[in-house]
PDB file of C-alpha atoms and ligand atoms in Angstrom:
ATOM      1  CA  MET A   1      38.168   8.054  -3.963  1.00  0.00           C
ATOM      2  CA  LEU A   2      35.970  10.749  -5.362  1.00  0.00           C
ATOM      3  CA  ALA A   3      37.142  14.319  -5.202  1.00  0.00           C
ATOM      4  CA  ARG A   4      34.918  16.363  -2.951  1.00  0.00           C
ATOM      5  CA  ASP A   5      34.180  18.791  -5.711  1.00  0.00           C
ATOM      6  CA  GLY A   6      34.110  18.733  -9.453  1.00  0.00           C
ATOM      7  CA  PRO A   7      31.875  17.000 -11.968  1.00  0.00           C
ATOM      8  CA  ASP A   8      32.348  13.461 -10.613  1.00  0.00           C
ATOM      9  CA  ALA A   9      31.323  14.421  -7.092  1.00  0.00           C
ATOM     10  CA  GLN A  10      28.389  16.410  -8.438  1.00  0.00           C
ATOM     11  CA  ALA A  11      27.177  13.510 -10.573  1.00  0.00           C
ATOM     12  CA  PHE A  12      27.528  11.188  -7.592  1.00  0.00           C
ATOM     13  CA  ARG A  13      25.423  13.488  -5.402  1.00  0.00           C
ATOM     14  CA  GLY A  14      22.937  13.749  -8.264  1.00  0.00           C
ATOM     15  CA  SER A  15      22.637   9.977  -8.456  1.00  0.00           C
ATOM     16  CA  LEU A  16      21.511   9.976  -4.811  1.00  0.00           C
ATOM     17  CA  VAL A  17      18.820  12.531  -5.606  1.00  0.00           C
ATOM     18  CA  PHE A  18      17.772  10.465  -8.604  1.00  0.00           C
ATOM     19  CA  PHE A  19      17.456   7.247  -6.599  1.00  0.00           C
ATOM     20  CA  ASN A  20      15.429   9.004  -3.928  1.00  0.00           C
ATOM     21  CA  TYR A  21      12.986  10.969  -6.024  1.00  0.00           C
ATOM     22  CA  CYS A  22      12.937   9.896  -9.643  1.00  0.00           C
ATOM     23  CA  VAL A  23      13.420   6.162  -9.803  1.00  0.00           C
ATOM     24  CA  THR A  24       9.796   5.054  -9.346  1.00  0.00           C
ATOM     25  CA  CYS A  25       8.881   6.650 -12.653  1.00  0.00           C
ATOM     26  CA  HIS A  26      12.095   6.900 -14.647  1.00  0.00           C
ATOM     27  CA  GLY A  27      13.532   3.571 -13.458  1.00  0.00           C
ATOM     28  CA  PRO A  28      16.899   2.584 -11.963  1.00  0.00           C
ATOM     29  CA  ASN A  29      18.533   2.849 -15.395  1.00  0.00           C
ATOM     30  CA  ALA A  30      16.768   6.150 -16.101  1.00  0.00           C
ATOM     31  CA  ASP A  31      15.387   4.600 -19.265  1.00  0.00           C
ATOM     32  CA  GLY A  32      11.777   5.408 -18.400  1.00  0.00           C
ATOM     33  CA  ASN A  33      10.859   1.974 -17.064  1.00  0.00           C
ATOM     34  CA  GLY A  34      10.256   2.623 -13.397  1.00  0.00           C
ATOM     35  CA  ARG A  35       7.881   0.587 -11.286  1.00  0.00           C
ATOM     36  CA  ALA A  36       5.108   3.154 -11.722  1.00  0.00           C
ATOM     37  CA  ALA A  37       5.828   3.957 -15.363  1.00  0.00           C
ATOM     38  CA  ARG A  38       2.921   2.033 -16.808  1.00  0.00           C
ATOM     39  CA  LEU A  39       0.464   4.181 -14.864  1.00  0.00           C
ATOM     40  CA  TYR A  40       1.354   7.194 -16.984  1.00  0.00           C
ATOM     41  CA  ASP A  41       0.525   8.214 -20.503  1.00  0.00           C
ATOM     42  CA  PRO A  42       2.744   9.630 -21.866  1.00  0.00           C
ATOM     43  CA  ARG A  43       5.285   7.404 -20.192  1.00  0.00           C
ATOM     44  CA  PRO A  44       8.114   8.876 -18.146  1.00  0.00           C
ATOM     45  CA  ALA A  45      10.868  10.003 -20.500  1.00  0.00           C
ATOM     46  CA  ASN A  46      13.851   7.817 -21.337  1.00  0.00           C
ATOM     47  CA  LEU A  47      16.475  10.053 -19.768  1.00  0.00           C
ATOM     48  CA  ARG A  48      19.334   8.099 -21.328  1.00  0.00           C
ATOM     49  CA  ALA A  49      18.250   9.206 -24.754  1.00  0.00           C
ATOM     50  CA  SER A  50      17.134  12.734 -24.025  1.00  0.00           C
ATOM     51  CA  ASP A  51      17.998  15.411 -26.567  1.00  0.00           C
ATOM     52  CA  LYS A  52      17.503  18.117 -23.931  1.00  0.00           C
ATOM     53  CA  ASN A  53      20.375  20.217 -22.613  1.00  0.00           C
ATOM     54  CA  LEU A  54      21.258  20.992 -19.022  1.00  0.00           C
ATOM     55  CA  ALA A  55      19.314  24.261 -18.962  1.00  0.00           C
ATOM     56  CA  TYR A  56      16.104  22.663 -20.203  1.00  0.00           C
ATOM     57  CA  MET A  57      16.455  19.770 -17.768  1.00  0.00           C
ATOM     58  CA  ARG A  58      16.926  22.161 -14.873  1.00  0.00           C
ATOM     59  CA  LEU A  59      13.771  24.006 -15.851  1.00  0.00           C
ATOM     60  CA  ILE A  60      11.508  21.006 -16.276  1.00  0.00           C
ATOM     61  CA  VAL A  61      12.763  19.461 -13.039  1.00  0.00           C
ATOM     62  CA  ARG A  62      12.187  22.702 -11.152  1.00  0.00           C
ATOM     63  CA  ARG A  63       8.835  23.647 -12.690  1.00  0.00           C
ATOM     64  CA  GLY A  64       7.391  20.310 -13.708  1.00  0.00           C
ATOM     65  CA  GLY A  65       5.984  19.118 -16.997  1.00  0.00           C
ATOM     66  CA  LYS A  66       2.830  21.196 -17.036  1.00  0.00           C
ATOM     67  CA  ALA A  67       4.626  24.560 -16.880  1.00  0.00           C
ATOM     68  CA  MET A  68       6.736  23.430 -19.826  1.00  0.00           C
ATOM     69  CA  ASN A  69       3.750  22.346 -21.943  1.00  0.00           C
ATOM     70  CA  ARG A  70       4.574  18.734 -21.275  1.00  0.00           C
ATOM     71  CA  SER A  71       2.761  16.097 -19.257  1.00  0.00           C
ATOM     72  CA  GLU A  72       1.560  17.102 -15.804  1.00  0.00           C
ATOM     73  CA  PHE A  73       2.677  13.675 -14.592  1.00  0.00           C
ATOM     74  CA  MET A  74       6.225  15.011 -14.488  1.00  0.00           C
ATOM     75  CA  PRO A  75       6.013  16.678 -11.045  1.00  0.00           C
ATOM     76  CA  PRO A  76       7.548  20.078 -10.186  1.00  0.00           C
ATOM     77  CA  TRP A  77      10.460  19.627  -7.771  1.00  0.00           C
ATOM     78  CA  GLY A  78      11.278  23.267  -7.044  1.00  0.00           C
ATOM     79  CA  GLU A  79       9.663  23.159  -3.593  1.00  0.00           C
ATOM     80  CA  GLU A  80      11.109  19.850  -2.548  1.00  0.00           C
ATOM     81  CA  LEU A  81      14.669  20.016  -3.848  1.00  0.00           C
ATOM     82  CA  THR A  82      17.249  22.772  -3.438  1.00  0.00           C
ATOM     83  CA  ASP A  83      18.765  24.437  -6.503  1.00  0.00           C
ATOM     84  CA  GLU A  84      21.951  22.548  -5.740  1.00  0.00           C
ATOM     85  CA  GLN A  85      20.146  19.197  -5.728  1.00  0.00           C
ATOM     86  CA  ILE A  86      18.475  20.077  -9.032  1.00  0.00           C
ATOM     87  CA  ASP A  87      21.834  21.016 -10.540  1.00  0.00           C
ATOM     88  CA  ASP A  88      23.343  17.790  -9.227  1.00  0.00           C
ATOM     89  CA  VAL A  89      20.612  15.535 -10.594  1.00  0.00           C
ATOM     90  CA  THR A  90      20.694  17.147 -14.041  1.00  0.00           C
ATOM     91  CA  VAL A  91      24.492  16.804 -14.184  1.00  0.00           C
ATOM     92  CA  TYR A  92      24.046  13.151 -13.238  1.00  0.00           C
ATOM     93  CA  LEU A  93      21.485  12.686 -16.014  1.00  0.00           C
ATOM     94  CA  GLN A  94      23.723  14.338 -18.597  1.00  0.00           C
ATOM     95  CA  SER A  95      26.581  12.096 -17.465  1.00  0.00           C
ATOM     96  CA  ILE A  96      24.608   8.902 -18.161  1.00  0.00           C
ATOM     97  CA  ASN A  97      22.950  10.183 -21.320  1.00  0.00           C
ATOM     98  CA  ASP A  98      23.981   7.966 -24.213  1.00  0.00           C
ATOM     99  CA  ARG A  99      23.850  10.926 -26.573  1.00  0.00           C
ATOM    100  CA  VAL A 100      26.332  12.816 -24.444  1.00  0.00           C
ATOM    101  CA  ALA A 101      28.458   9.717 -23.978  1.00  0.00           C
ATOM    102  CA  ALA A 102      28.554   9.279 -27.732  1.00  0.00           C
ATOM    103  CA  GLY A 103      30.365  12.599 -27.962  1.00  0.00           C
ATOM    104  CA  PRO A 104      29.677  15.829 -29.790  1.00  0.00           C
ATOM    105  CA  LYS A 105      27.890  15.660 -33.104  1.00  0.00           C
TER     106      LYS A 105
HETATM  107  C1  HEC B   1       5.326  10.542 -11.128  1.00  0.00           C
HETATM  108  C2  HEC B   1       6.276  10.144 -12.152  1.00  0.00           C
HETATM  109  C3  HEC B   1       7.537  10.937 -12.331  1.00  0.00           C
HETATM  110  C4  HEC B   1       8.510  11.229 -11.395  1.00  0.00           C
HETATM  111  C5  HEC B   1       8.518  10.825  -9.915  1.00  0.00           C
HETATM  112  C6  HEC B   1       9.540  11.963 -12.083  1.00  0.00           C
HETATM  113  N1  HEC B   1       9.217  12.119 -13.388  1.00  0.00           N
HETATM  114 FE1  HEC B   1      10.363  13.059 -14.822  1.00  0.00          FE
HETATM  115  N2  HEC B   1       8.908  12.712 -16.213  1.00  0.00           N
HETATM  116  C7  HEC B   1       7.728  12.037 -15.991  1.00  0.00           C
HETATM  117  C8  HEC B   1       6.961  11.990 -17.212  1.00  0.00           C
HETATM  118  C9  HEC B   1       5.602  11.329 -17.394  1.00  0.00           C
HETATM  119  C10 HEC B   1       7.728  12.670 -18.198  1.00  0.00           C
HETATM  120  C11 HEC B   1       7.376  12.865 -19.678  1.00  0.00           C
HETATM  121  C12 HEC B   1       6.653  14.155 -19.872  1.00  0.00           C
HETATM  122  C13 HEC B   1       6.198  14.306 -21.302  1.00  0.00           C
HETATM  123  O1  HEC B   1       6.627  13.547 -22.162  1.00  0.00           O
HETATM  124  O2  HEC B   1       5.397  15.208 -21.552  1.00  0.00           O
HETATM  125  C14 HEC B   1       8.949  13.121 -17.520  1.00  0.00           C
HETATM  126  C15 HEC B   1       9.948  13.855 -18.146  1.00  0.00           C
HETATM  127  C16 HEC B   1      11.137  14.235 -17.541  1.00  0.00           C
HETATM  128  C17 HEC B   1      12.198  14.981 -18.190  1.00  0.00           C
HETATM  129  C18 HEC B   1      12.202  15.513 -19.622  1.00  0.00           C
HETATM  130  C19 HEC B   1      13.113  14.645 -20.467  1.00  0.00           C
HETATM  131  C20 HEC B   1      13.127  15.008 -21.918  1.00  0.00           C
HETATM  132  O3  HEC B   1      13.941  14.433 -22.649  1.00  0.00           O
HETATM  133  O4  HEC B   1      12.329  15.827 -22.354  1.00  0.00           O
HETATM  134  C21 HEC B   1      13.211  15.132 -17.272  1.00  0.00           C
HETATM  135  C22 HEC B   1      14.560  15.816 -17.469  1.00  0.00           C
HETATM  136  C23 HEC B   1      12.761  14.476 -16.056  1.00  0.00           C
HETATM  137  N3  HEC B   1      11.510  13.950 -16.246  1.00  0.00           N
HETATM  138  C24 HEC B   1      13.519  14.400 -14.917  1.00  0.00           C
HETATM  139  C25 HEC B   1      13.038  13.911 -13.697  1.00  0.00           C
HETATM  140  C26 HEC B   1      13.796  13.981 -12.458  1.00  0.00           C
HETATM  141  C27 HEC B   1      15.222  14.518 -12.325  1.00  0.00           C
HETATM  142  C28 HEC B   1      13.001  13.454 -11.492  1.00  0.00           C
HETATM  143  C29 HEC B   1      13.304  13.323 -10.014  1.00  0.00           C
HETATM  144  C30 HEC B   1      13.682  14.549  -9.322  1.00  0.00           C
HETATM  145  C31 HEC B   1      11.753  13.043 -12.123  1.00  0.00           C
HETATM  146  N4  HEC B   1      11.812  13.340 -13.457  1.00  0.00           N
HETATM  147  C32 HEC B   1      10.697  12.427 -11.468  1.00  0.00           C
HETATM  148  C33 HEC B   1       7.326  11.466 -14.795  1.00  0.00           C
HETATM  149  C34 HEC B   1       8.010  11.517 -13.593  1.00  0.00           C
END
């Protein structure tokens, strides 16, 4: 059973956010191959190979791509998701990021 709090529980909650809001573009594996991915240029980022840290991810999720000088096709989620949901989903993404999984460099 998952502990109610702590990183595992947070990543689990974040996975629920991801599957509700992000999967159409970023794909079930978060590798950027969602159902709608081919509609966008640039394509949705491969979040398993992101070199971005937690703080940057929080910002781009909250404010969207345009505010970060990235593609406007990455929507801003600050109105739709709570800060807690944004924290949860970024922790989830860091937890499945192959770069993080590969350990510190
Ligand atoms: C409508 C399609 C779409 C949806 C839905 C979407 N994204 Fe994105 N996302 C993009 C695109 C396109 C980019 C690439 C932007 C660029 O390269 O300029 C991106 C980039 C990102 C990045 C930057 C990654 C990096 O390495 O720089 C993060 C983090 C991210 N998305 C997280 C999310 C999260 C979390 C959600 C759900 C809450 C989400 N996205 C929903 C299209 C989408």
